[in-house]
C-alpha cells in the first residue's frame, strides 16, 4: 500500500544546502542525554512510521516533524507578518505596533526531575508574557517535543489578540515544556508539572499570570499546578489563589463547560457563519484534524447539528468513512487507544487523502503550520474553521484565498477556551458557581459578538477575516495605549 510515509520519503530528498534536516530525537539520542533513548530511530515519528529511513551519507536524519520546524516560516514569522499586514491596512500608530511586535517578559527554566528508575532527567520549560495592558497575562501550557521559545512567543502574542477581540480583561501569555508526555509515567508527569510550577515561582499568580491547558495538558495537570502553587504561598493567601490556573477539574474549583469551551466556541462561530449564508449544517460534511480536546469537542458538538464527520487525522494516522463517523463513539475509542488509528468503523487513509477529502467544513484542531503551500491546494472545502492556533501558514493562506475558501481565523475561532477560562476565574474570585446553561449563553454571546465585529471590520477595511480579526485586536490595544500613554 502506498502511504504518506512513502510520499514523505520522496519529498524530503535531497537535504538542502545550508539547511540540515535533523531529527530532534536522533539528536537527543546521539548526544546521550537520554540514556533510554532507542538510538537510530525517531521515536515520535515512528508513531506515524515516518522516520525509519537509514541514516543518509550526509549524517543527518530526515524527519517530517523536524522539517516542519525548519521549513520556510515559523509560527512566529506568521504572527509577525499578520501584525504588519494589519498595520498596513489600518494605518495604526507605528510606535504602538513596535511595542506589540515584541514580547514583554520571557522566562526559560531548566529543571531536574527524578525518574521512576532513579535517574535524573533535565527538562526545559518556557513562559512568555506578551502583553498585559488589558489585564493579567493569560495563556495555556503545552507539553510537546516541538515546544521552543519562538513557538511560545508566537502563541503568547496570539493570546493578546484573542483577549482583545473578545473584550475580556486579560493579556496574553503562553508556556510549555519541551517533552513528549508519552515518554513519562503518570507519577513522572506529576513531578514534572509540580517542579515546573516551582521553577516558575511568582512569575505566575492569580492576578498576574494565569496558565490553562493546551496541547497534551489537561485538568489533572492544572490541579497539580494549583496544589503546588498553593503550597508555595503564605497559608492565609492559599484560598485566595485558587484562580492561579483555569481549566481545573470541577471539584478543584473548575468551571462547568471549560472542558468543551474551545470546541463549543468553534461551533458557535460555525453556526453563525452558516446562518449568515443560509447554509444548512444538517447533513453537511466536515473533517477534523486533531482529536484531542478541541478536535473531539468540535466534532461532537457538530454532530448535534446533524453534520456528518467523514474524515479525521491525528498524530497516529488518518481515517475516513463516507457514510459518517460517529464523533462520540470515536472519542471513546481515542480515549481507550490513544489515537484514531485502528478505529474499526472507518478505513485508514494517508495524509494526502485526508486533506483531499471533499467536505463542506474543515476544522484543523491539532498543531500549527498544517495548511501550507503543499496541503492547501488539496483542500476541497468551503470553510476552514481554525480550532488550532496557527494551523495555516502564510503560503497556505494565500492558496485558501485563491481558492475562495472562507476562513474563520484562529484568534477568533478558538477564543472560546480563554473566554470560559475568564468565567472560571471570575467564579473563583467571587466564590460563585455558575450552571452550564449560563456559561453557554454567555459564551455564545461573546463569540457571536466577536464574530460580527470581525465581519464588520473586514467589510470596512476590505480585507480578509484574518486581517480583520487582527485589526480589531490591535485597534482595541491602540486605544488603551493612547489613553494611558507610555511610561515615563
Ligand atoms: P490535545 O493535546 O488535546 O490534542 C491535540 C491533538 O492533535 C491530538 O489528537 C493529537 O493526536 C493531534 N496531533 C498532534 N500532532 C499532530 C500531527 N502532526 N498531525 C495530526 N494531528 C496531530 O490539544 P488541544 O488542547 O486539543 O489543542 C489543539 C490545538 O488547539 C492547539 O493548537 C492548541 O493550541 C489549540 N487551542 C487549544 C485550546 C484549549 O482550550 N485546549 C484553546 C485554544 C486553542
Short mmCIF file of C-alpha atoms and ligand atoms in Angstrom, two decimals:
data_model
loop_
_atom_site.label_atom_id
_atom_site.label_comp_id
_atom_site.label_asym_id
_atom_site.label_seq_id
_atom_site.Cartn_x
_atom_site.Cartn_y
_atom_site.Cartn_z
CA UNK A 1 0.00 0.00 0.00
CA UNK A 2 1.30 3.43 -0.88
CA UNK A 3 1.05 5.67 2.14
CA UNK A 4 2.13 9.12 3.25
CA UNK A 5 5.37 7.73 4.57
CA UNK A 6 6.50 6.94 1.05
CA UNK A 7 5.41 10.37 -0.10
CA UNK A 8 7.44 11.93 2.65
CA UNK A 9 10.45 9.87 1.78
CA UNK A 10 10.33 11.06 -1.78
CA UNK A 11 9.56 14.66 -0.98
CA UNK A 12 12.28 15.25 1.55
CA UNK A 13 15.18 14.31 -0.75
CA UNK A 14 17.72 15.80 -1.08
CA UNK A 15 18.88 17.63 2.01
CA UNK A 16 19.14 21.30 1.00
CA UNK A 17 22.43 23.10 1.29
CA UNK A 18 22.96 25.19 4.43
CA UNK A 19 19.79 23.78 5.94
CA UNK A 20 20.16 20.43 7.55
CA UNK A 21 17.09 18.46 8.43
CA UNK A 22 17.75 16.75 11.64
CA UNK A 23 15.50 14.72 13.79
CA UNK A 24 15.10 16.16 17.24
CA UNK A 25 15.07 12.71 18.75
CA UNK A 26 18.02 11.47 16.80
CA UNK A 27 19.97 14.47 18.02
CA UNK A 28 18.99 13.74 21.58
CA UNK A 29 19.86 10.08 21.22
CA UNK A 30 23.24 10.95 19.76
CA UNK A 31 24.07 13.44 22.45
CA UNK A 32 23.44 10.75 25.03
CA UNK A 33 21.15 13.00 27.03
CA UNK A 34 18.50 10.33 27.01
CA UNK A 35 20.00 7.13 28.29
CA UNK A 36 16.91 5.15 27.50
CA UNK A 37 16.50 6.53 24.00
CA UNK A 38 16.40 3.94 21.20
CA UNK A 39 19.34 5.23 19.21
CA UNK A 40 18.91 5.44 15.48
CA UNK A 41 15.13 5.71 15.43
CA UNK A 42 12.94 8.74 15.68
CA UNK A 43 10.50 7.58 18.27
CA UNK A 44 7.99 10.36 17.78
CA UNK A 45 7.85 9.89 14.04
CA UNK A 46 7.87 6.16 14.41
CA UNK A 47 4.43 6.64 15.83
CA UNK A 48 3.49 7.51 12.30
CA UNK A 49 6.05 5.17 10.74
CA UNK A 50 7.76 8.07 9.06
CA UNK A 51 11.26 8.37 10.31
CA UNK A 52 12.59 4.89 9.74
CA UNK A 53 14.96 5.84 6.97
CA UNK A 54 18.52 4.57 7.09
CA UNK A 55 20.95 7.26 8.08
CA UNK A 56 21.91 9.09 4.89
CA UNK A 57 25.52 9.69 3.84
CA UNK A 58 25.29 13.32 4.98
CA UNK A 59 24.96 12.05 8.51
CA UNK A 60 21.59 13.52 9.34
CA UNK A 61 18.17 12.01 9.55
CA UNK A 62 15.13 13.17 7.68
CA UNK A 63 12.09 13.77 9.77
CA UNK A 64 8.86 15.43 8.80
CA UNK A 65 8.48 16.94 12.25
CA UNK A 66 11.90 18.47 12.18
CA UNK A 67 11.23 19.56 8.65
CA UNK A 68 8.18 21.39 9.91
CA UNK A 69 10.40 23.11 12.44
CA UNK A 70 12.95 24.31 9.92
CA UNK A 71 10.70 24.85 6.95
CA UNK A 72 10.09 28.23 5.32
CA UNK A 73 8.23 30.10 8.04
CA UNK A 74 7.78 29.55 11.73
CA UNK A 75 4.55 30.37 13.51
CA UNK A 76 6.27 33.41 14.99
CA UNK A 77 7.11 34.66 11.46
CA UNK A 78 3.47 34.22 10.52
CA UNK A 79 2.22 36.02 13.62
CA UNK A 80 4.57 38.96 13.00
CA UNK A 81 3.57 39.11 9.35
CA UNK A 82 -0.10 39.25 10.32
CA UNK A 83 0.55 42.22 12.59
CA UNK A 84 2.41 44.03 9.77
CA UNK A 85 -0.46 43.33 7.40
CA UNK A 86 -2.98 44.82 9.83
CA UNK A 87 -0.71 47.81 10.42
CA UNK A 88 -0.54 48.45 6.66
CA UNK A 89 -4.29 48.04 6.17
CA UNK A 90 -5.48 50.14 9.13
CA UNK A 91 -2.56 52.61 9.47
CA UNK A 92 -2.06 52.03 13.16
CA UNK A 93 0.27 54.13 15.26
CA UNK A 94 3.72 52.78 14.36
CA UNK A 95 5.09 53.20 17.86
CA UNK A 96 2.30 51.14 19.35
CA UNK A 97 2.85 48.42 16.77
CA UNK A 98 6.54 48.43 17.73
CA UNK A 99 5.50 47.61 21.31
CA UNK A 100 3.04 44.93 20.21
CA UNK A 101 5.61 43.29 17.92
CA UNK A 102 7.72 42.35 20.95
CA UNK A 103 7.02 40.15 23.93
CA UNK A 104 7.20 41.75 27.37
CA UNK A 105 8.85 39.04 29.51
CA UNK A 106 10.43 35.71 28.62
CA UNK A 107 11.41 33.05 31.12
CA UNK A 108 13.35 29.87 30.27
CA UNK A 109 13.85 27.37 33.08
CA UNK A 110 15.93 24.20 33.11
CA UNK A 111 14.89 21.88 35.89
CA UNK A 112 15.62 18.33 37.04
CA UNK A 113 13.10 15.56 37.60
CA UNK A 114 13.85 12.22 39.23
CA UNK A 115 12.55 9.43 37.01
CA UNK A 116 10.90 6.25 38.24
CA UNK A 117 14.17 4.38 37.63
CA UNK A 118 16.06 6.77 39.92
CA UNK A 119 17.92 8.68 37.18
CA UNK A 120 17.70 12.45 36.91
CA UNK A 121 16.28 13.96 33.75
CA UNK A 122 16.72 17.60 32.78
CA UNK A 123 13.82 19.44 31.15
CA UNK A 124 13.42 22.89 29.64
CA UNK A 125 10.29 24.94 30.24
CA UNK A 126 9.16 28.32 28.95
CA UNK A 127 6.76 31.07 29.94
CA UNK A 128 6.43 34.06 27.68
CA UNK A 129 4.30 37.05 28.69
CA UNK A 130 3.47 39.10 25.64
CA UNK A 131 1.35 41.98 26.90
CA UNK A 132 -0.76 42.84 29.95
CA UNK A 133 -2.18 46.26 29.19
CA UNK A 134 -5.72 44.81 29.19
CA UNK A 135 -5.30 42.72 32.34
CA UNK A 136 -3.33 39.80 33.86
CA UNK A 137 -1.34 37.62 31.48
CA UNK A 138 -3.34 34.58 30.40
CA UNK A 139 -2.48 31.56 28.30
CA UNK A 140 -2.06 27.81 28.15
CA UNK A 141 0.79 25.43 28.87
CA UNK A 142 1.84 22.94 26.23
CA UNK A 143 3.85 19.75 26.75
CA UNK A 144 5.27 18.80 23.36
CA UNK A 145 8.63 17.88 21.77
CA UNK A 146 8.49 20.83 19.39
CA UNK A 147 7.92 23.49 22.05
CA UNK A 148 10.61 26.16 21.79
CA UNK A 149 10.97 29.82 22.62
CA UNK A 150 9.77 31.05 19.21
CA UNK A 151 6.66 28.90 19.28
CA UNK A 152 5.81 30.10 22.78
CA UNK A 153 6.40 33.74 21.75
CA UNK A 154 4.01 33.30 18.84
CA UNK A 155 1.32 31.63 20.94
CA UNK A 156 1.66 34.25 23.70
CA UNK A 157 1.23 37.02 21.14
CA UNK A 158 -1.88 35.35 19.74
CA UNK A 159 -3.36 35.22 23.24
CA UNK A 160 -3.15 39.03 23.44
CA UNK A 161 -5.12 39.27 20.18
CA UNK A 162 -7.77 36.78 21.36
CA UNK A 163 -8.48 38.53 24.64
CA UNK A 164 -8.62 41.88 22.83
CA UNK A 165 -11.06 40.60 20.20
CA UNK A 166 -13.38 39.04 22.76
CA UNK A 167 -13.22 42.08 25.06
CA UNK A 168 -12.10 40.20 28.14
CA UNK A 169 -9.77 41.83 30.67
CA UNK A 170 -6.70 39.66 30.17
CA UNK A 171 -3.37 39.99 28.45
CA UNK A 172 -1.51 37.32 26.51
CA UNK A 173 0.96 34.66 27.65
CA UNK A 174 1.89 31.08 26.84
CA UNK A 175 4.19 28.43 28.20
CA UNK A 176 5.28 24.90 27.79
CA UNK A 177 7.83 22.19 28.31
CA UNK A 178 9.81 20.61 25.50
CA UNK A 179 8.97 16.95 26.10
CA UNK A 180 6.83 14.09 24.86
CA UNK A 181 4.41 13.18 27.67
CA UNK A 182 4.18 9.66 26.26
CA UNK A 183 7.73 9.04 27.47
CA UNK A 184 6.81 9.61 31.09
CA UNK A 185 4.72 7.74 33.63
CA UNK A 186 1.82 9.43 35.41
CA UNK A 187 3.96 9.89 38.52
CA UNK A 188 6.73 11.44 36.46
CA UNK A 189 4.23 13.79 34.76
CA UNK A 190 3.03 14.91 38.17
CA UNK A 191 6.60 15.56 39.30
CA UNK A 192 7.34 17.47 36.07
CA UNK A 193 4.21 19.63 36.43
CA UNK A 194 4.96 20.40 40.06
CA UNK A 195 8.66 21.09 39.53
CA UNK A 196 7.90 23.38 36.58
CA UNK A 197 5.38 25.29 38.72
CA UNK A 198 8.01 25.64 41.42
CA UNK A 199 10.53 26.86 38.83
CA UNK A 200 8.06 29.46 37.55
CA UNK A 201 7.62 30.70 41.14
CA UNK A 202 5.91 34.05 41.40
CA UNK A 203 6.19 34.64 37.68
CA UNK A 204 2.67 33.21 37.67
CA UNK A 205 -0.09 34.26 40.06
CA UNK A 206 -3.89 34.55 40.27
CA UNK A 207 -3.92 38.25 39.43
CA UNK A 208 -0.69 38.30 37.46
CA UNK A 209 -0.32 35.37 35.05
CA UNK A 210 -2.84 32.54 34.85
CA UNK A 211 -1.98 29.33 32.94
CA UNK A 212 -4.54 26.91 31.44
CA UNK A 213 -4.48 23.63 29.47
CA UNK A 214 -3.19 23.39 25.90
CA UNK A 215 -1.71 20.56 23.81
CA UNK A 216 -1.04 17.48 25.99
CA UNK A 217 -2.05 19.20 29.22
CA UNK A 218 -5.39 18.72 30.95
CA UNK A 219 -7.45 19.44 34.09
CA UNK A 220 -5.40 16.96 36.13
CA UNK A 221 -2.18 18.82 35.32
CA UNK A 222 -3.89 22.11 36.23
CA UNK A 223 -4.86 20.60 39.61
CA UNK A 224 -1.20 19.65 40.29
CA UNK A 225 -0.09 23.15 39.33
CA UNK A 226 -2.72 24.70 41.58
CA UNK A 227 -1.76 22.47 44.50
CA UNK A 228 1.95 23.22 44.10
CA UNK A 229 1.40 26.94 43.76
CA UNK A 230 -0.80 26.99 46.86
CA UNK A 231 1.87 25.29 48.96
CA UNK A 232 4.38 27.99 47.97
CA UNK A 233 2.28 30.94 49.16
CA UNK A 234 1.56 32.01 52.73
CA UNK A 235 -1.24 29.95 54.36
CA UNK A 236 -3.53 32.99 54.59
CA UNK A 237 -3.17 33.53 50.80
CA UNK A 238 -3.95 29.96 49.78
CA UNK A 239 -7.69 30.12 49.36
CA UNK A 240 -7.29 33.41 47.56
CA UNK A 241 -5.06 31.70 44.99
CA UNK A 242 -7.44 29.16 43.51
CA UNK A 243 -7.69 31.17 40.30
CA UNK A 244 -3.95 30.84 39.61
CA UNK A 245 -4.90 28.35 36.88
CA UNK A 246 -8.08 27.78 34.89
CA UNK A 247 -9.23 24.59 33.22
CA UNK A 248 -9.15 22.86 36.60
CA UNK A 249 -11.30 19.81 37.38
CA UNK A 250 -14.75 20.95 38.58
CA UNK A 251 -14.16 19.59 42.08
CA UNK A 252 -10.90 21.54 42.37
CA UNK A 253 -12.57 24.85 41.51
CA UNK A 254 -13.05 24.43 37.77
CA UNK A 255 -15.99 25.71 35.76
CA UNK A 256 -18.83 23.93 34.07
CA UNK A 257 -18.25 23.96 30.34
CA UNK A 258 -14.50 24.73 30.42
CA UNK A 259 -13.50 21.34 29.05
CA UNK A 260 -15.63 21.73 25.93
CA UNK A 261 -15.29 25.54 25.77
CA UNK A 262 -12.88 25.85 22.86
CA UNK A 263 -14.81 23.33 20.73
CA UNK A 264 -18.07 24.97 21.77
CA UNK A 265 -16.75 28.36 20.70
CA UNK A 266 -15.66 26.89 17.35
CA UNK A 267 -19.16 25.52 16.79
CA UNK A 268 -20.88 28.77 17.83
CA UNK A 269 -18.97 30.71 15.17
CA UNK A 270 -19.61 27.98 12.57
CA UNK A 271 -23.34 28.21 13.40
CA UNK A 272 -23.21 31.97 12.86
CA UNK A 273 -21.28 31.58 9.60
CA UNK A 274 -23.89 29.07 8.39
CA UNK A 275 -26.84 31.23 9.50
CA UNK A 276 -25.48 34.29 7.65
CA UNK A 277 -25.25 32.25 4.45
CA UNK A 278 -28.48 30.29 4.80
CA UNK A 279 -26.30 27.20 4.85
CA UNK A 280 -27.82 24.12 6.49
CA UNK A 281 -25.43 22.39 8.89
CA UNK A 282 -27.75 19.37 8.96
CA UNK A 283 -26.29 16.78 6.63
CA UNK A 284 -23.24 18.89 5.76
CA UNK A 285 -19.88 17.11 5.75
CA UNK A 286 -16.92 18.05 7.89
CA UNK A 287 -13.42 16.80 8.51
CA UNK A 288 -11.31 17.30 11.61
CA UNK A 289 -7.56 17.28 12.19
CA UNK A 290 -6.61 16.51 15.80
CA UNK A 291 -8.95 14.57 18.04
CA UNK A 292 -7.87 15.86 21.43
CA UNK A 293 -9.75 18.42 23.49
CA UNK A 294 -10.56 20.92 20.73
CA UNK A 295 -10.99 18.49 17.82
CA UNK A 296 -13.13 15.93 19.60
CA UNK A 297 -15.40 18.51 21.26
CA UNK A 298 -15.85 20.40 17.99
CA UNK A 299 -16.70 17.13 16.25
CA UNK A 300 -19.17 16.04 18.93
CA UNK A 301 -20.91 19.40 19.00
CA UNK A 302 -21.14 19.49 15.18
CA UNK A 303 -22.87 16.12 15.44
CA UNK A 304 -25.65 17.73 17.50
CA UNK A 305 -26.48 19.81 14.38
CA UNK A 306 -26.77 16.67 12.26
CA UNK A 307 -23.49 17.36 10.45
CA UNK A 308 -21.62 14.30 9.15
CA UNK A 309 -18.00 13.66 10.12
CA UNK A 310 -16.28 11.93 7.21
CA UNK A 311 -12.53 12.02 7.94
CA UNK A 312 -10.24 12.56 10.93
CA UNK A 313 -6.47 12.82 11.21
CA UNK A 314 -4.38 12.83 14.36
CA UNK A 315 -0.79 12.03 15.29
CA UNK A 316 -1.40 8.30 14.88
CA UNK A 317 -2.82 8.45 11.33
CA UNK A 318 -5.94 9.30 9.35
CA UNK A 319 -9.31 7.56 8.91
CA UNK A 320 -12.30 8.05 6.65
CA UNK A 321 -15.85 6.84 6.21
CA UNK A 322 -18.11 8.42 3.60
CA UNK A 323 -21.19 7.20 5.45
CA UNK A 324 -20.10 9.11 8.52
CA UNK A 325 -18.05 8.53 11.65
CA UNK A 326 -19.85 8.74 14.98
CA UNK A 327 -17.99 11.53 16.77
CA UNK A 328 -18.93 10.29 20.27
CA UNK A 329 -18.01 6.70 19.52
CA UNK A 330 -14.67 7.82 18.06
CA UNK A 331 -13.97 9.90 21.19
CA UNK A 332 -14.45 6.79 23.33
CA UNK A 333 -12.12 4.83 21.03
CA UNK A 334 -9.43 7.55 21.10
CA UNK A 335 -9.56 7.70 24.89
CA UNK A 336 -9.01 3.95 25.09
CA UNK A 337 -6.41 3.61 22.31
CA UNK A 338 -4.59 6.95 22.30
CA UNK A 339 -5.48 7.87 18.71
CA UNK A 340 -7.76 7.34 15.73
CA UNK A 341 -5.59 4.70 14.12
CA UNK A 342 -7.23 1.29 14.19
CA UNK A 343 -10.77 2.65 14.62
CA UNK A 344 -12.76 -0.30 13.28
CA UNK A 345 -15.69 1.61 11.74
CA UNK A 346 -13.59 3.58 9.24
CA UNK A 347 -10.82 2.85 6.79
CA UNK A 348 -7.26 4.03 7.12
CA UNK A 349 -6.17 6.71 4.65
CA UNK A 350 -2.96 8.64 4.13
CA UNK A 351 -2.38 12.30 4.91
CA UNK A 352 -2.78 13.35 1.29
CA UNK A 353 -6.16 11.64 1.03
CA UNK A 354 -7.24 13.21 4.30
CA UNK A 355 -6.52 16.70 3.01
CA UNK A 356 -8.19 15.86 -0.32
CA UNK A 357 -11.46 14.68 1.25
CA UNK A 358 -14.43 16.51 -0.24
CA UNK A 359 -16.38 18.19 2.56
CA UNK A 360 -18.05 21.47 3.48
CA UNK A 361 -16.06 22.35 6.57
CA UNK A 362 -12.53 21.59 7.73
CA UNK A 363 -11.70 22.05 11.41
CA UNK A 364 -7.94 21.93 11.94
CA UNK A 365 -7.52 21.30 15.68
CA UNK A 366 -4.01 19.88 16.03
CA UNK A 367 -0.85 21.93 15.65
CA UNK A 368 0.44 24.93 13.72
CA UNK A 369 1.61 25.03 10.09
CA UNK A 370 -0.64 22.23 8.82
CA UNK A 371 -2.31 24.12 5.96
CA UNK A 372 0.64 25.02 3.79
CA UNK A 373 1.57 25.51 0.14
CA UNK A 374 1.66 21.70 -0.05
CA UNK A 375 -1.60 20.82 1.66
CA UNK A 376 -3.85 23.83 0.95
CA UNK A 377 -4.13 23.03 -2.80
CA UNK A 378 -5.56 19.63 -1.85
CA UNK A 379 -8.45 21.03 0.20
CA UNK A 380 -11.97 20.68 -1.22
CA UNK A 381 -13.99 22.53 1.41
CA UNK A 382 -15.97 25.77 1.68
CA UNK A 383 -14.84 26.80 5.14
CA UNK A 384 -11.78 26.36 7.32
CA UNK A 385 -12.68 26.96 10.98
CA UNK A 386 -9.37 27.18 12.82
CA UNK A 387 -9.68 25.35 16.13
CA UNK A 388 -5.88 25.12 16.43
CA UNK A 389 -3.54 28.05 16.87
CA UNK A 390 -1.72 28.97 13.67
CA UNK A 391 -2.78 25.95 11.58
CA UNK A 392 -2.37 27.94 8.36
CA UNK A 393 0.96 29.41 7.31
CA UNK A 394 1.31 32.46 5.05
CA UNK A 395 1.63 30.46 1.82
CA UNK A 396 -1.28 28.21 2.79
CA UNK A 397 -3.40 31.28 3.49
CA UNK A 398 -2.68 32.67 0.05
CA UNK A 399 -3.81 29.39 -1.53
CA UNK A 400 -7.04 29.40 0.52
CA UNK A 401 -7.78 32.93 -0.69
CA UNK A 402 -7.07 31.97 -4.32
CA UNK A 403 -9.44 29.04 -3.96
CA UNK A 404 -12.12 31.22 -2.31
CA UNK A 405 -12.16 29.04 0.76
CA UNK A 406 -13.50 31.08 3.65
CA UNK A 407 -11.58 31.14 6.92
CA UNK A 408 -12.70 31.78 10.48
CA UNK A 409 -9.27 32.69 11.85
CA UNK A 410 -7.77 31.09 14.94
CA UNK A 411 -7.67 34.21 17.11
CA UNK A 412 -11.45 34.43 16.77
CA UNK A 413 -12.46 30.82 16.19
CA UNK A 414 -10.73 29.16 19.16
CA UNK A 415 -11.16 32.00 21.65
CA UNK A 416 -13.93 30.11 23.48
CA UNK A 417 -11.33 28.47 25.74
CA UNK A 418 -9.98 31.71 27.11
CA UNK A 419 -13.48 33.17 27.41
CA UNK A 420 -14.68 30.34 29.67
CA UNK A 421 -11.33 30.50 31.49
CA UNK A 422 -12.29 34.09 32.27
CA UNK A 423 -15.67 32.87 33.56
CA UNK A 424 -13.88 30.30 35.74
CA UNK A 425 -11.53 32.99 37.07
CA UNK A 426 -14.48 35.27 37.89
CA UNK A 427 -16.37 32.47 39.65
CA UNK A 428 -13.29 31.66 41.76
CA UNK A 429 -12.77 35.30 42.69
CA UNK A 430 -16.42 35.71 43.69
CA UNK A 431 -16.83 32.23 45.23
CA UNK A 432 -19.66 31.59 42.80
CA UNK A 433 -20.66 28.58 40.76
CA UNK A 434 -22.50 29.18 37.50
CA UNK A 435 -24.52 26.47 35.78
CA UNK A 436 -23.74 25.18 32.30
CA UNK A 437 -26.67 26.95 30.68
CA UNK A 438 -25.48 30.30 31.98
CA UNK A 439 -21.90 29.61 30.82
CA UNK A 440 -23.02 28.50 27.35
CA UNK A 441 -25.32 31.52 26.93
CA UNK A 442 -22.59 33.93 27.97
CA UNK A 443 -20.03 32.21 25.73
CA UNK A 444 -22.36 32.25 22.73
CA UNK A 445 -22.97 35.97 23.20
CA UNK A 446 -19.25 36.76 23.37
CA UNK A 447 -18.36 34.58 20.36
CA UNK A 448 -21.16 35.88 18.14
CA UNK A 449 -20.41 39.46 19.09
CA UNK A 450 -16.71 38.99 18.29
CA UNK A 451 -17.61 37.27 15.01
CA UNK A 452 -19.91 40.13 13.98
CA UNK A 453 -17.28 42.74 14.77
CA UNK A 454 -14.68 40.84 12.73
CA UNK A 455 -17.04 40.65 9.75
CA UNK A 456 -17.87 44.38 10.04
CA UNK A 457 -14.15 45.20 10.23
CA UNK A 458 -13.48 43.06 7.15
CA UNK A 459 -16.15 44.97 5.23
CA UNK A 460 -14.98 48.36 6.47
CA UNK A 461 -11.33 47.81 5.57
CA UNK A 462 -12.00 45.50 2.60
CA UNK A 463 -9.72 42.82 4.00
CA UNK A 464 -9.99 39.11 4.70
CA UNK A 465 -11.30 37.83 8.04
CA UNK A 466 -7.83 37.06 9.37
CA UNK A 467 -6.58 40.60 8.79
CA UNK A 468 -9.87 41.96 10.12
CA UNK A 469 -9.54 39.99 13.36
CA UNK A 470 -6.01 41.29 13.72
CA UNK A 471 -7.14 44.88 13.06
CA UNK A 472 -9.89 44.56 15.65
CA UNK A 473 -7.44 43.33 18.28
CA UNK A 474 -4.80 45.97 17.58
CA UNK A 475 -7.32 48.80 17.48
CA UNK A 476 -8.50 47.96 21.00
CA UNK A 477 -4.93 47.85 22.28
CA UNK A 478 -4.02 51.02 20.40
CA UNK A 479 -6.88 52.91 22.07
CA UNK A 480 -5.77 51.80 25.53
CA UNK A 481 -2.11 52.72 24.86
CA UNK A 482 -3.18 56.13 23.55
CA UNK A 483 -5.30 56.74 26.64
CA UNK A 484 -2.71 55.58 29.12
CA UNK A 485 0.45 56.81 27.39
CA UNK A 486 3.91 55.29 27.58
CA UNK A 487 5.73 55.41 30.89
CA UNK A 488 7.59 57.57 31.86
P1 LIG B 1 -4.70 17.97 22.65
O1 LIG B 1 -3.39 17.59 23.17
O2 LIG B 1 -5.90 17.67 23.48
O3 LIG B 1 -4.93 17.34 21.20
C1 LIG B 1 -4.01 17.53 20.17
C2 LIG B 1 -4.43 16.66 19.01
O4 LIG B 1 -3.60 16.95 17.88
C3 LIG B 1 -4.30 15.17 19.27
O5 LIG B 1 -5.41 14.49 18.74
C4 LIG B 1 -3.03 14.79 18.52
O6 LIG B 1 -3.03 13.44 18.11
C5 LIG B 1 -3.14 15.73 17.33
N1 LIG B 1 -1.85 15.93 16.66
C6 LIG B 1 -0.66 16.24 17.22
N2 LIG B 1 0.30 16.31 16.27
C7 LIG B 1 -0.30 16.04 15.10
C8 LIG B 1 0.15 15.95 13.77
N3 LIG B 1 1.43 16.15 13.47
N4 LIG B 1 -0.75 15.66 12.80
C9 LIG B 1 -2.06 15.45 13.10
N5 LIG B 1 -2.54 15.52 14.35
C10 LIG B 1 -1.68 15.80 15.34
O7 LIG B 1 -4.61 19.54 22.36
P2 LIG B 1 -5.80 20.59 22.26
O8 LIG B 1 -5.92 21.24 23.60
O9 LIG B 1 -6.98 19.98 21.63
O10 LIG B 1 -5.15 21.69 21.30
C11 LIG B 1 -5.22 21.55 19.88
C12 LIG B 1 -4.97 22.91 19.25
O11 LIG B 1 -5.95 23.84 19.74
C13 LIG B 1 -3.62 23.55 19.59
O12 LIG B 1 -3.20 24.33 18.50
C14 LIG B 1 -3.95 24.45 20.77
O13 LIG B 1 -3.01 25.48 20.94
C15 LIG B 1 -5.29 24.97 20.32
N6 LIG B 1 -6.13 25.51 21.39
C16 LIG B 1 -6.44 24.76 22.48
C17 LIG B 1 -7.25 25.30 23.46
C18 LIG B 1 -7.70 24.52 24.65
O14 LIG B 1 -8.54 25.03 25.41
N7 LIG B 1 -7.24 23.31 24.87
C19 LIG B 1 -7.71 26.63 23.35
C20 LIG B 1 -7.38 27.36 22.19
C21 LIG B 1 -6.59 26.79 21.22
#
